């Protein structure tokens, strides 16, 4: 009979969940923790549960509001089964439970709890985070990430305990991860010491990794992503390989189901916006045109300062409503972009130069870094993308010390990558999940809620992808990847600059 531990987590509202425990874990508010407790009274890294020689210990990591055992604030104490911890003012109560189970019971419970978790109605980002947490707990590993196929490329969607540069954070190369995705053959190394080839790699020795698991996410024979997990110790497998692979397959089904649901919902919203736009927006703009005309006539015929003040307010409101009408019409229409080859450096300089005086007035340093390259763009439509991103960046750095907004672009395999980066206040995680949702606005008194939705729509029309990397207090980077278009006449940019054969276009989603 195997000893099995569970951690019962109950929040201040009485909601309770149960988590398997088979290794040391850190709990806190930051998403780098193995168990995330999203309450403002919880510190970013609040406490750690350590399993040493079959005995659990609890250590407070210098939290602001404390960890309490038997109503005494603790630093490090034994945490026996049946004991309950109180975090802060009762934001959470943690109870450790031990139980004995046969191997088959462990396997069945792991599958059933995973199925229950994935059956819940959550958005895709939350599902990916919960899925990764579940797979880490079941496998007993410490770190990992999930990548999904997006715009013909693998993109990281969730990760734990790894740096942003995954290539430098994991033991095996990213080419090996891509190979797992391409070939569908998992990497399953329970103990690196048993693999002579891996023992010869100095990087493995340096990282002291013992367990490496990398599996494709597959649905009906089609690979949709890849899962990577590793650990610096040999994990005592709570489930065997066939059971774990079945659980991963179950996760792949849930992820694809949720992704299709969100895509369908987005299309429904787009259709609804289009219907509303076609029904009222044109008439609305005509009415605004009349209001603007009378306000401007009144402004020219009156010298009264009070009248001019009110006219100015009317014209500002008309301008904002006109912009909202334009945004709605622009977002609601499905358009085929009129692509042309654009010398990106000259195009960007023409865009950024008129913004320099405004940036200077706001105390913002507006910088650009580039490599000579050609992009395939609908320049008029893509102008909207850059205007929205720069407006967001300017708003984000307002009031910050030494504000900087940087625009950079470079050639990457199969296309170009454009990055708009700021050192502003960053985006909260709960807002980041809704950033492309139409009519959702955060931190802007005059926002229409269509800025980022329009950015994504236009980039999608170009066959590209948008990635937003942000953390509260740590600034924001928006990364646009625009592929080469082989159906245009003439050579691709790669041929123009190198004379070599054409770079393959990323596979469609």
CSV table of C-alpha atoms in Angstrom, one decimal:
chain,number,residue,atom,x,y,z
A,1,UNK,CA,0.0,0.0,0.0
A,2,UNK,CA,1.4,3.4,-1.0
A,3,UNK,CA,1.3,6.5,1.3
A,4,UNK,CA,-0.5,9.3,-0.4
A,5,UNK,CA,-0.8,12.9,0.8
A,6,UNK,CA,-3.5,15.4,-0.1
A,7,UNK,CA,-3.6,19.1,0.7
A,8,UNK,CA,-7.0,20.5,1.3
A,9,UNK,CA,-7.1,24.2,0.4
A,10,UNK,CA,-10.1,26.2,1.7
A,11,UNK,CA,-10.4,30.0,0.9
A,12,UNK,CA,-12.1,32.7,2.9
A,13,UNK,CA,-15.4,32.1,1.0
A,14,UNK,CA,-15.5,28.4,1.9
A,15,UNK,CA,-14.5,27.1,-1.5
A,16,UNK,CA,-12.4,24.0,-1.1
A,17,UNK,CA,-10.1,22.1,-3.4
A,18,UNK,CA,-7.9,19.0,-3.0
A,19,UNK,CA,-4.4,18.7,-4.4
A,20,UNK,CA,-2.1,15.7,-4.5
A,21,UNK,CA,1.2,16.2,-2.6
A,22,UNK,CA,4.2,14.0,-3.3
A,23,UNK,CA,7.1,16.6,-3.3
A,24,UNK,CA,8.1,19.9,-1.8
A,25,UNK,CA,6.1,22.9,-3.1
A,26,UNK,CA,6.0,26.6,-2.7
A,27,UNK,CA,2.7,28.4,-2.2
A,28,UNK,CA,2.1,32.1,-2.9
A,29,UNK,CA,0.4,34.8,-4.9
A,30,UNK,CA,3.0,34.8,-7.8
A,31,UNK,CA,2.4,32.6,-10.7
A,32,UNK,CA,5.9,31.1,-10.4
A,33,UNK,CA,4.7,29.2,-7.3
A,34,UNK,CA,3.7,25.6,-7.7
A,35,UNK,CA,0.4,26.3,-5.9
A,36,UNK,CA,-0.9,29.8,-6.6
A,37,UNK,CA,-3.1,31.4,-4.0
A,38,UNK,CA,-4.6,34.6,-5.6
A,39,UNK,CA,-5.5,36.7,-2.5
A,40,UNK,CA,-4.1,40.1,-1.8
A,41,UNK,CA,-3.3,39.1,1.8
A,42,UNK,CA,-1.0,36.3,0.5
A,43,UNK,CA,2.6,37.3,-0.2
A,44,UNK,CA,4.2,36.6,-3.6
A,45,UNK,CA,6.0,33.6,-2.1
A,46,UNK,CA,4.2,33.0,1.2
A,47,UNK,CA,5.3,29.5,2.5
A,48,UNK,CA,7.0,26.3,1.5
A,49,UNK,CA,6.0,22.7,2.3
A,50,UNK,CA,9.0,20.4,2.4
A,51,UNK,CA,9.0,16.6,2.4
A,52,UNK,CA,12.1,15.3,4.2
A,53,UNK,CA,12.5,11.6,5.1
A,54,UNK,CA,8.8,11.0,5.0
A,55,UNK,CA,8.1,14.0,7.3
A,56,UNK,CA,6.4,17.2,6.1
A,57,UNK,CA,7.6,20.6,7.3
A,58,UNK,CA,6.1,24.0,6.8
A,59,UNK,CA,8.3,27.1,6.5
A,60,UNK,CA,7.1,30.7,6.3
A,61,UNK,CA,9.1,32.6,3.6
A,62,UNK,CA,9.0,35.9,5.4
A,63,UNK,CA,5.4,36.7,4.5
A,64,UNK,CA,3.9,40.0,5.4
A,65,UNK,CA,0.8,38.6,7.2
A,66,UNK,CA,2.1,35.4,8.5
A,67,UNK,CA,1.5,31.6,8.6
A,68,UNK,CA,-0.2,30.2,11.8
A,69,UNK,CA,-0.2,26.7,13.2
A,70,UNK,CA,-2.4,26.1,16.3
A,71,UNK,CA,-2.9,29.9,16.4
A,72,UNK,CA,0.9,30.5,16.7
A,73,UNK,CA,2.8,32.4,14.1
A,74,UNK,CA,5.6,30.1,12.8
A,75,UNK,CA,8.8,30.2,10.9
A,76,UNK,CA,9.5,26.5,10.4
A,77,UNK,CA,7.6,23.7,12.1
A,78,UNK,CA,6.7,20.0,11.5
A,79,UNK,CA,3.4,19.7,9.6
A,80,UNK,CA,1.8,16.4,10.6
A,81,UNK,CA,-1.2,14.9,8.8
A,82,UNK,CA,-4.4,16.3,10.2
A,83,UNK,CA,-2.9,19.6,11.1
A,84,UNK,CA,-4.3,22.8,9.7
A,85,UNK,CA,-2.5,26.0,8.8
A,86,UNK,CA,-4.1,29.4,8.8
A,87,UNK,CA,-2.6,31.9,6.3
A,88,UNK,CA,-2.8,35.6,7.0
A,89,UNK,CA,-6.2,36.7,8.4
A,90,UNK,CA,-7.9,33.4,7.2
A,91,UNK,CA,-7.5,34.0,3.5
A,92,UNK,CA,-6.7,30.3,3.3
A,93,UNK,CA,-6.7,27.2,5.5
A,94,UNK,CA,-4.5,24.3,4.5
A,95,UNK,CA,-5.0,20.8,5.9
A,96,UNK,CA,-2.7,17.9,5.3
A,97,UNK,CA,-4.2,14.4,4.9
A,98,UNK,CA,-2.5,11.1,4.5
A,99,UNK,CA,-4.1,8.0,3.0
A,100,UNK,CA,-3.0,4.6,1.9
A,101,UNK,CA,-4.0,3.5,-1.7
A,102,UNK,CA,-3.2,0.6,-4.0
A,103,UNK,CA,-1.4,1.5,-7.2
A,104,UNK,CA,-4.5,1.0,-9.3
A,105,UNK,CA,-6.5,3.3,-7.0
A,106,UNK,CA,-3.8,6.0,-7.3
A,107,UNK,CA,-4.0,5.7,-11.1
A,108,UNK,CA,-7.8,5.8,-11.2
A,109,UNK,CA,-8.0,8.7,-8.9
A,110,UNK,CA,-5.4,10.7,-10.9
A,111,UNK,CA,-7.5,10.1,-14.1
A,112,UNK,CA,-10.8,11.0,-12.4
A,113,UNK,CA,-9.5,14.1,-10.7
A,114,UNK,CA,-8.0,15.3,-14.0
A,115,UNK,CA,-11.2,14.7,-15.8
A,116,UNK,CA,-13.2,16.6,-13.1
A,117,UNK,CA,-10.7,19.5,-13.3
A,118,UNK,CA,-10.8,19.7,-17.1
A,119,UNK,CA,-14.6,19.4,-17.3
A,120,UNK,CA,-15.0,22.8,-15.6
A,121,UNK,CA,-16.0,25.8,-17.7
A,122,UNK,CA,-12.9,28.0,-17.7
A,123,UNK,CA,-11.2,30.2,-20.3
A,124,UNK,CA,-8.3,28.7,-22.2
A,125,UNK,CA,-5.5,30.5,-20.3
A,126,UNK,CA,-6.8,29.4,-16.9
A,127,UNK,CA,-7.3,25.9,-18.2
A,128,UNK,CA,-3.7,25.7,-19.4
A,129,UNK,CA,-2.4,27.0,-16.0
A,130,UNK,CA,-4.5,24.4,-14.2
A,131,UNK,CA,-3.5,21.7,-16.6
A,132,UNK,CA,0.2,22.3,-16.1
A,133,UNK,CA,-0.2,22.4,-12.3
A,134,UNK,CA,-2.1,19.1,-12.4
A,135,UNK,CA,0.5,17.4,-14.6
A,136,UNK,CA,3.4,18.7,-12.4
A,137,UNK,CA,1.6,17.3,-9.3
A,138,UNK,CA,0.8,13.9,-10.9
A,139,UNK,CA,4.3,13.5,-12.4
A,140,UNK,CA,6.1,14.7,-9.3
A,141,UNK,CA,8.3,17.1,-11.4
A,142,UNK,CA,9.3,20.6,-10.5
A,143,UNK,CA,9.3,22.7,-13.7
A,144,UNK,CA,7.6,22.7,-17.1
A,145,UNK,CA,5.7,24.4,-19.9
A,146,UNK,CA,3.0,23.8,-22.4
A,147,UNK,CA,3.3,25.0,-26.0
A,148,UNK,CA,0.5,25.1,-28.5
A,149,UNK,CA,0.5,25.4,-32.3
A,150,UNK,CA,-0.5,28.9,-33.2
A,151,UNK,CA,-0.1,30.6,-36.5
A,152,UNK,CA,2.0,27.7,-37.8
A,153,UNK,CA,4.5,28.0,-34.9
A,154,UNK,CA,4.7,26.5,-31.4
A,155,UNK,CA,4.0,29.2,-28.8
A,156,UNK,CA,4.5,29.0,-25.0
A,157,UNK,CA,1.1,29.3,-23.3
A,158,UNK,CA,1.9,28.3,-19.7
A,159,UNK,CA,5.1,27.7,-17.7
A,160,UNK,CA,6.3,27.1,-14.2
A,161,UNK,CA,9.6,27.9,-12.5
A,162,UNK,CA,11.4,28.7,-15.8
A,163,UNK,CA,12.8,31.9,-17.2
A,164,UNK,CA,11.4,33.7,-20.2
A,165,UNK,CA,14.2,32.4,-22.4
A,166,UNK,CA,13.2,28.7,-22.4
A,167,UNK,CA,16.2,27.7,-24.6
A,168,UNK,CA,18.6,28.6,-21.7
A,169,UNK,CA,16.3,27.3,-18.9
A,170,UNK,CA,15.8,23.7,-19.9
A,171,UNK,CA,18.1,20.8,-20.2
A,172,UNK,CA,17.3,19.6,-23.7
A,173,UNK,CA,17.4,22.0,-26.7
A,174,UNK,CA,14.2,23.5,-28.1
A,175,UNK,CA,15.0,21.6,-31.3
A,176,UNK,CA,14.4,18.4,-29.4
A,177,UNK,CA,11.1,19.8,-28.1
A,178,UNK,CA,10.1,20.6,-31.7
A,179,UNK,CA,11.3,17.1,-32.8
A,180,UNK,CA,8.9,15.6,-30.2
A,181,UNK,CA,6.1,17.7,-31.7
A,182,UNK,CA,7.0,16.9,-35.3
A,183,UNK,CA,7.6,13.1,-34.9
A,184,UNK,CA,5.2,12.5,-32.1
A,185,UNK,CA,7.8,10.4,-30.2
A,186,UNK,CA,8.0,11.3,-26.5
A,187,UNK,CA,11.1,11.8,-24.4
A,188,UNK,CA,10.7,9.8,-21.2
A,189,UNK,CA,13.8,9.8,-19.0
A,190,UNK,CA,13.1,8.8,-15.4
A,191,UNK,CA,16.8,8.9,-14.4
A,192,UNK,CA,19.4,10.8,-16.5
A,193,UNK,CA,22.1,8.6,-14.9
A,194,UNK,CA,20.7,5.7,-16.9
A,195,UNK,CA,21.2,7.5,-20.2
A,196,UNK,CA,24.9,7.5,-21.2
A,197,UNK,CA,24.4,10.0,-24.0
A,198,UNK,CA,22.8,12.5,-21.7
A,199,UNK,CA,25.4,12.1,-19.0
A,200,UNK,CA,28.0,13.3,-21.5
A,201,UNK,CA,26.3,16.7,-21.8
A,202,UNK,CA,28.0,19.3,-19.5
A,203,UNK,CA,24.8,21.4,-19.4
A,204,UNK,CA,22.9,18.4,-17.9
A,205,UNK,CA,25.6,18.0,-15.3
A,206,UNK,CA,25.5,21.7,-14.4
A,207,UNK,CA,21.7,21.8,-14.1
A,208,UNK,CA,21.7,18.5,-12.1
A,209,UNK,CA,18.5,17.3,-13.7
A,210,UNK,CA,17.4,13.8,-13.0
A,211,UNK,CA,14.0,13.4,-14.7
A,212,UNK,CA,13.0,14.8,-18.2
A,213,UNK,CA,9.6,14.2,-19.7
A,214,UNK,CA,8.5,15.7,-23.1
A,215,UNK,CA,5.3,14.5,-24.7
A,216,UNK,CA,3.2,15.7,-27.7
A,217,UNK,CA,-0.3,16.8,-27.2
A,218,UNK,CA,-2.3,14.8,-29.8
A,219,UNK,CA,-6.0,14.8,-30.8
A,220,UNK,CA,-7.3,12.3,-33.3
A,221,UNK,CA,-3.9,11.8,-34.8
A,222,UNK,CA,-3.2,15.5,-35.1
A,223,UNK,CA,-0.6,17.1,-32.9
A,224,UNK,CA,-1.7,20.3,-31.3
A,225,UNK,CA,1.1,21.1,-28.9
A,226,UNK,CA,3.8,19.7,-26.6
A,227,UNK,CA,4.3,19.3,-22.9
A,228,UNK,CA,7.7,19.5,-21.2
A,229,UNK,CA,8.4,18.6,-17.5
A,230,UNK,CA,11.7,18.1,-15.6
A,231,UNK,CA,13.1,17.7,-12.1
A,232,UNK,CA,16.4,17.9,-10.3
A,233,UNK,CA,15.6,14.7,-8.5
A,234,UNK,CA,14.4,11.2,-9.4
A,235,UNK,CA,10.7,11.3,-8.9
A,236,UNK,CA,8.9,8.4,-7.4
A,237,UNK,CA,6.4,7.9,-10.2
A,238,UNK,CA,2.9,8.2,-8.6
A,239,UNK,CA,1.4,6.9,-11.9
A,240,UNK,CA,3.0,4.7,-14.6
A,241,UNK,CA,3.8,5.8,-18.1
A,242,UNK,CA,0.6,4.5,-19.9
A,243,UNK,CA,-1.6,6.1,-17.3
A,244,UNK,CA,0.3,9.4,-17.5
A,245,UNK,CA,0.1,9.5,-21.3
A,246,UNK,CA,-3.6,8.8,-21.1
A,247,UNK,CA,-4.0,11.8,-18.7
A,248,UNK,CA,-2.0,14.0,-21.1
A,249,UNK,CA,-4.3,12.9,-24.0
A,250,UNK,CA,-7.3,13.8,-21.8
A,251,UNK,CA,-5.7,17.3,-21.3
A,252,UNK,CA,-5.2,17.7,-25.0
A,253,UNK,CA,-8.9,17.0,-25.7
A,254,UNK,CA,-9.9,19.6,-23.0
A,255,UNK,CA,-7.5,22.2,-24.4
A,256,UNK,CA,-8.7,21.8,-28.0
A,257,UNK,CA,-12.3,21.8,-26.9
A,258,UNK,CA,-11.9,25.1,-25.0
A,259,UNK,CA,-9.9,26.7,-27.8
A,260,UNK,CA,-12.6,25.8,-30.4
A,261,UNK,CA,-15.3,27.1,-28.0
A,262,UNK,CA,-13.5,30.5,-27.6
A,263,UNK,CA,-12.9,30.8,-31.3
A,264,UNK,CA,-16.5,30.1,-32.0
A,265,UNK,CA,-17.5,32.6,-29.3
A,266,UNK,CA,-15.2,35.2,-30.8
A,267,UNK,CA,-16.7,34.7,-34.3
A,268,UNK,CA,-20.2,35.1,-32.8
A,269,UNK,CA,-19.2,38.3,-31.1
A,270,UNK,CA,-17.7,39.5,-34.4
A,271,UNK,CA,-20.9,38.7,-36.3
A,272,UNK,CA,-23.0,40.5,-33.7
A,273,UNK,CA,-20.8,43.6,-33.8
A,274,UNK,CA,-21.1,43.5,-37.6
A,275,UNK,CA,-24.9,43.4,-37.5
A,276,UNK,CA,-25.1,46.3,-35.0
A,277,UNK,CA,-22.5,48.3,-36.9
A,278,UNK,CA,-24.3,47.9,-40.3
A,279,UNK,CA,-27.6,48.8,-38.7
A,280,UNK,CA,-26.8,52.0,-36.7
A,281,UNK,CA,-23.2,53.2,-37.0
A,282,UNK,CA,-23.5,54.8,-40.4
A,283,UNK,CA,-26.6,56.8,-39.3
A,284,UNK,CA,-24.8,57.6,-36.0
A,285,UNK,CA,-21.8,59.0,-37.9
A,286,UNK,CA,-24.1,61.1,-40.1
A,287,UNK,CA,-25.7,62.6,-37.0
A,288,UNK,CA,-22.3,63.3,-35.5
A,289,UNK,CA,-21.4,65.1,-38.7
A,290,UNK,CA,-24.4,67.4,-38.3
A,291,UNK,CA,-23.5,68.1,-34.6
A,292,UNK,CA,-19.9,68.8,-35.5
A,293,UNK,CA,-20.9,71.3,-38.3
A,294,UNK,CA,-23.2,73.3,-36.0
A,295,UNK,CA,-20.6,73.3,-33.2
A,296,UNK,CA,-17.9,74.6,-35.5
A,297,UNK,CA,-20.3,77.3,-36.9
A,298,UNK,CA,-21.1,78.4,-33.4
A,299,UNK,CA,-17.4,78.6,-32.6
A,300,UNK,CA,-16.7,80.9,-35.5
A,301,UNK,CA,-19.6,83.2,-34.8
A,302,UNK,CA,-19.2,83.7,-31.1
A,303,UNK,CA,-16.4,85.5,-29.2
A,304,UNK,CA,-17.8,84.6,-25.8
A,305,UNK,CA,-15.1,82.5,-23.9
A,306,UNK,CA,-17.8,80.5,-22.1
A,307,UNK,CA,-19.4,79.5,-25.5
A,308,UNK,CA,-16.0,78.6,-26.9
A,309,UNK,CA,-15.2,76.5,-23.8
A,310,UNK,CA,-18.5,74.5,-24.2
A,311,UNK,CA,-18.0,74.2,-28.0
A,312,UNK,CA,-14.5,72.7,-27.4
A,313,UNK,CA,-16.1,70.1,-25.0
A,314,UNK,CA,-18.7,69.2,-27.7
A,315,UNK,CA,-16.1,68.8,-30.4
A,316,UNK,CA,-13.9,66.6,-28.2
A,317,UNK,CA,-16.9,64.4,-27.4
A,318,UNK,CA,-17.8,64.2,-31.1
A,319,UNK,CA,-14.2,63.3,-32.0
A,320,UNK,CA,-14.3,60.4,-29.4
A,321,UNK,CA,-17.7,59.1,-30.6
A,322,UNK,CA,-16.5,59.3,-34.3
A,323,UNK,CA,-13.4,57.3,-33.3
A,324,UNK,CA,-15.5,54.7,-31.6
A,325,UNK,CA,-17.8,54.4,-34.6
A,326,UNK,CA,-14.7,54.0,-36.9
A,327,UNK,CA,-13.3,51.3,-34.5
A,328,UNK,CA,-16.6,49.4,-34.5
A,329,UNK,CA,-16.8,49.5,-38.3
A,330,UNK,CA,-13.2,48.5,-38.7
A,331,UNK,CA,-13.4,45.6,-36.2
A,332,UNK,CA,-16.7,44.3,-37.6
A,333,UNK,CA,-15.6,44.0,-41.2
A,334,UNK,CA,-13.7,40.9,-42.4
A,335,UNK,CA,-11.2,42.2,-45.0
A,336,UNK,CA,-8.6,40.6,-47.2
A,337,UNK,CA,-5.5,42.8,-46.8
A,338,UNK,CA,-3.9,44.5,-49.8
A,339,UNK,CA,-0.4,43.3,-49.3
A,340,UNK,CA,2.6,44.9,-50.7
A,341,UNK,CA,6.4,44.8,-50.1
A,342,UNK,CA,7.3,47.5,-47.6
A,343,UNK,CA,10.8,48.6,-46.7
A,344,UNK,CA,10.2,48.4,-43.0
A,345,UNK,CA,12.9,50.8,-41.8
A,346,UNK,CA,11.6,53.7,-44.0
A,347,UNK,CA,8.0,52.9,-43.2
A,348,UNK,CA,8.6,52.8,-39.4
A,349,UNK,CA,10.7,56.0,-39.4
A,350,UNK,CA,7.8,57.7,-41.2
A,351,UNK,CA,5.5,56.5,-38.5
A,352,UNK,CA,7.7,57.4,-35.5
A,353,UNK,CA,9.1,60.7,-36.6
A,354,UNK,CA,5.8,62.7,-36.1
A,355,UNK,CA,5.3,61.1,-32.7
A,356,UNK,CA,8.7,62.4,-31.3
A,357,UNK,CA,7.4,65.9,-30.4
A,358,UNK,CA,4.5,64.4,-28.5
A,359,UNK,CA,6.8,61.9,-26.7
A,360,UNK,CA,9.2,64.7,-25.8
A,361,UNK,CA,6.3,66.8,-24.4
A,362,UNK,CA,5.3,63.8,-22.2
A,363,UNK,CA,8.8,63.2,-21.1
A,364,UNK,CA,9.0,59.9,-22.9
A,365,UNK,CA,12.1,58.6,-24.7
A,366,UNK,CA,10.9,57.0,-27.9
A,367,UNK,CA,13.5,54.8,-29.4
A,368,UNK,CA,13.8,52.5,-32.4
A,369,UNK,CA,16.2,49.6,-33.2
A,370,UNK,CA,16.1,47.8,-36.5
A,371,UNK,CA,17.6,45.6,-39.1
A,372,UNK,CA,17.2,46.3,-42.8
A,373,UNK,CA,14.3,44.1,-43.9
A,374,UNK,CA,11.2,43.9,-46.1
A,375,UNK,CA,7.7,43.0,-44.9
A,376,UNK,CA,4.5,42.1,-46.7
A,377,UNK,CA,2.0,44.5,-45.2
A,378,UNK,CA,-1.3,46.3,-46.0
A,379,UNK,CA,0.4,49.5,-44.9
A,380,UNK,CA,-2.8,51.5,-44.4
A,381,UNK,CA,-4.3,48.7,-42.2
A,382,UNK,CA,-1.1,48.0,-40.3
A,383,UNK,CA,-0.8,51.7,-39.5
A,384,UNK,CA,-3.8,51.1,-37.2
A,385,UNK,CA,-1.9,48.3,-35.4
A,386,UNK,CA,1.1,50.4,-34.6
A,387,UNK,CA,-0.9,53.5,-33.6
A,388,UNK,CA,-2.9,51.4,-31.1
A,389,UNK,CA,0.2,49.7,-29.7
A,390,UNK,CA,2.1,53.0,-29.3
A,391,UNK,CA,-0.9,54.7,-27.8
A,392,UNK,CA,-1.1,51.9,-25.2
A,393,UNK,CA,2.6,52.1,-24.5
A,394,UNK,CA,2.4,55.9,-24.0
A,395,UNK,CA,-0.5,55.4,-21.6
A,396,UNK,CA,1.4,52.7,-19.7
A,397,UNK,CA,4.5,54.8,-19.0
A,398,UNK,CA,2.7,57.9,-18.1
A,399,UNK,CA,3.8,59.1,-14.7
A,400,UNK,CA,6.6,56.5,-14.5
A,401,UNK,CA,10.2,57.5,-13.7
A,402,UNK,CA,12.4,57.6,-16.8
A,403,UNK,CA,9.7,56.4,-19.2
A,404,UNK,CA,11.0,54.6,-22.4
A,405,UNK,CA,9.1,53.2,-25.3
A,406,UNK,CA,11.1,51.1,-27.8
A,407,UNK,CA,10.1,49.9,-31.2
A,408,UNK,CA,12.3,47.3,-32.9
A,409,UNK,CA,12.0,45.0,-35.9
A,410,UNK,CA,14.1,42.2,-37.3
A,411,UNK,CA,14.0,39.3,-39.8
A,412,UNK,CA,13.2,35.9,-38.3
A,413,UNK,CA,12.7,32.5,-40.0
A,414,UNK,CA,9.8,32.8,-42.4
A,415,UNK,CA,9.0,36.5,-41.9
A,416,UNK,CA,9.6,39.6,-39.7
A,417,UNK,CA,9.1,40.2,-36.0
A,418,UNK,CA,8.1,43.7,-34.7
A,419,UNK,CA,8.3,44.5,-31.0
A,420,UNK,CA,6.8,47.4,-29.1
A,421,UNK,CA,8.2,47.5,-25.6
A,422,UNK,CA,7.7,49.8,-22.6
A,423,UNK,CA,8.9,50.1,-19.0
A,424,UNK,CA,5.4,51.0,-17.7
A,425,UNK,CA,3.3,49.6,-15.0
A,426,UNK,CA,2.6,46.3,-16.7
A,427,UNK,CA,-0.7,44.4,-17.1
A,428,UNK,CA,-2.3,42.3,-14.3
A,429,UNK,CA,-2.6,38.6,-15.1
A,430,UNK,CA,-6.4,38.7,-14.9
A,431,UNK,CA,-6.5,41.6,-17.4
A,432,UNK,CA,-4.0,39.9,-19.7
A,433,UNK,CA,-6.3,37.0,-20.2
A,434,UNK,CA,-9.0,39.3,-21.6
A,435,UNK,CA,-6.8,41.6,-23.5
A,436,UNK,CA,-8.3,40.7,-27.0
A,437,UNK,CA,-11.9,40.8,-25.8
A,438,UNK,CA,-13.9,43.4,-27.7
A,439,UNK,CA,-15.1,46.3,-25.6
A,440,UNK,CA,-13.0,45.3,-22.7
A,441,UNK,CA,-10.9,48.2,-21.4
A,442,UNK,CA,-8.6,48.5,-18.4
A,443,UNK,CA,-6.9,51.6,-17.0
A,444,UNK,CA,-8.2,54.0,-19.6
A,445,UNK,CA,-10.8,56.6,-18.9
A,446,UNK,CA,-11.4,57.2,-22.7
A,447,UNK,CA,-10.6,53.7,-24.1
A,448,UNK,CA,-13.1,52.2,-26.5
A,449,UNK,CA,-12.1,48.6,-25.6
A,450,UNK,CA,-11.4,47.8,-29.3
A,451,UNK,CA,-7.7,48.6,-29.5
A,452,UNK,CA,-6.1,45.2,-28.9
A,453,UNK,CA,-9.0,43.4,-30.5
A,454,UNK,CA,-8.4,45.4,-33.7
A,455,UNK,CA,-4.7,44.8,-33.4
A,456,UNK,CA,-5.2,41.0,-33.3
A,457,UNK,CA,-7.8,41.0,-36.0
A,458,UNK,CA,-5.5,42.9,-38.5
A,459,UNK,CA,-2.5,40.8,-37.6
A,460,UNK,CA,-4.6,37.6,-38.1
A,461,UNK,CA,-5.6,39.0,-41.5
A,462,UNK,CA,-1.9,39.1,-42.3
A,463,UNK,CA,-1.6,35.5,-41.3
A,464,UNK,CA,0.6,36.6,-38.3
A,465,UNK,CA,0.5,36.2,-34.5
A,466,UNK,CA,0.5,38.5,-31.5
A,467,UNK,CA,2.2,37.7,-28.2
A,468,UNK,CA,1.9,40.0,-25.1
A,469,UNK,CA,4.5,39.5,-22.4
A,470,UNK,CA,3.8,41.5,-19.3
A,471,UNK,CA,4.1,41.5,-15.5
A,472,UNK,CA,2.8,44.1,-13.0
A,473,UNK,CA,5.5,46.6,-12.4
A,474,UNK,CA,7.8,45.0,-15.0
A,475,UNK,CA,6.6,46.7,-18.2
A,476,UNK,CA,5.1,45.1,-21.4
A,477,UNK,CA,6.3,43.8,-24.7
A,478,UNK,CA,4.0,43.2,-27.6
A,479,UNK,CA,5.6,40.9,-30.2
A,480,UNK,CA,4.1,40.8,-33.7
A,481,UNK,CA,5.2,38.1,-36.1
A,482,UNK,CA,4.3,38.7,-39.8
A,483,UNK,CA,5.0,35.8,-42.2
A,484,UNK,CA,6.3,36.1,-45.7
A,485,UNK,CA,3.6,35.7,-48.3
A,486,UNK,CA,4.7,33.4,-51.1
A,487,UNK,CA,1.7,34.1,-53.2
A,488,UNK,CA,3.0,37.6,-54.0
A,489,UNK,CA,4.8,38.1,-57.2
A,490,UNK,CA,8.6,38.3,-57.0
A,491,UNK,CA,11.0,37.1,-54.4
A,492,UNK,CA,10.5,36.9,-50.7
A,493,UNK,CA,12.6,39.1,-48.5
A,494,UNK,CA,14.9,36.2,-47.8
A,495,UNK,CA,15.7,35.9,-51.5
A,496,UNK,CA,16.2,39.6,-51.9
A,497,UNK,CA,18.7,39.8,-49.1
A,498,UNK,CA,20.6,36.5,-49.5
A,499,UNK,CA,19.8,35.2,-53.0
A,500,UNK,CA,19.1,31.8,-51.3
A,501,UNK,CA,16.0,29.7,-51.8
A,502,UNK,CA,12.7,30.8,-50.4
A,503,UNK,CA,12.0,30.5,-46.7
A,504,UNK,CA,9.1,28.1,-46.1
A,505,UNK,CA,5.9,29.7,-45.1
A,506,UNK,CA,4.7,28.6,-41.6
A,507,UNK,CA,2.1,26.0,-41.8
A,508,UNK,CA,-1.5,27.2,-41.4
A,509,UNK,CA,-3.3,26.5,-38.1
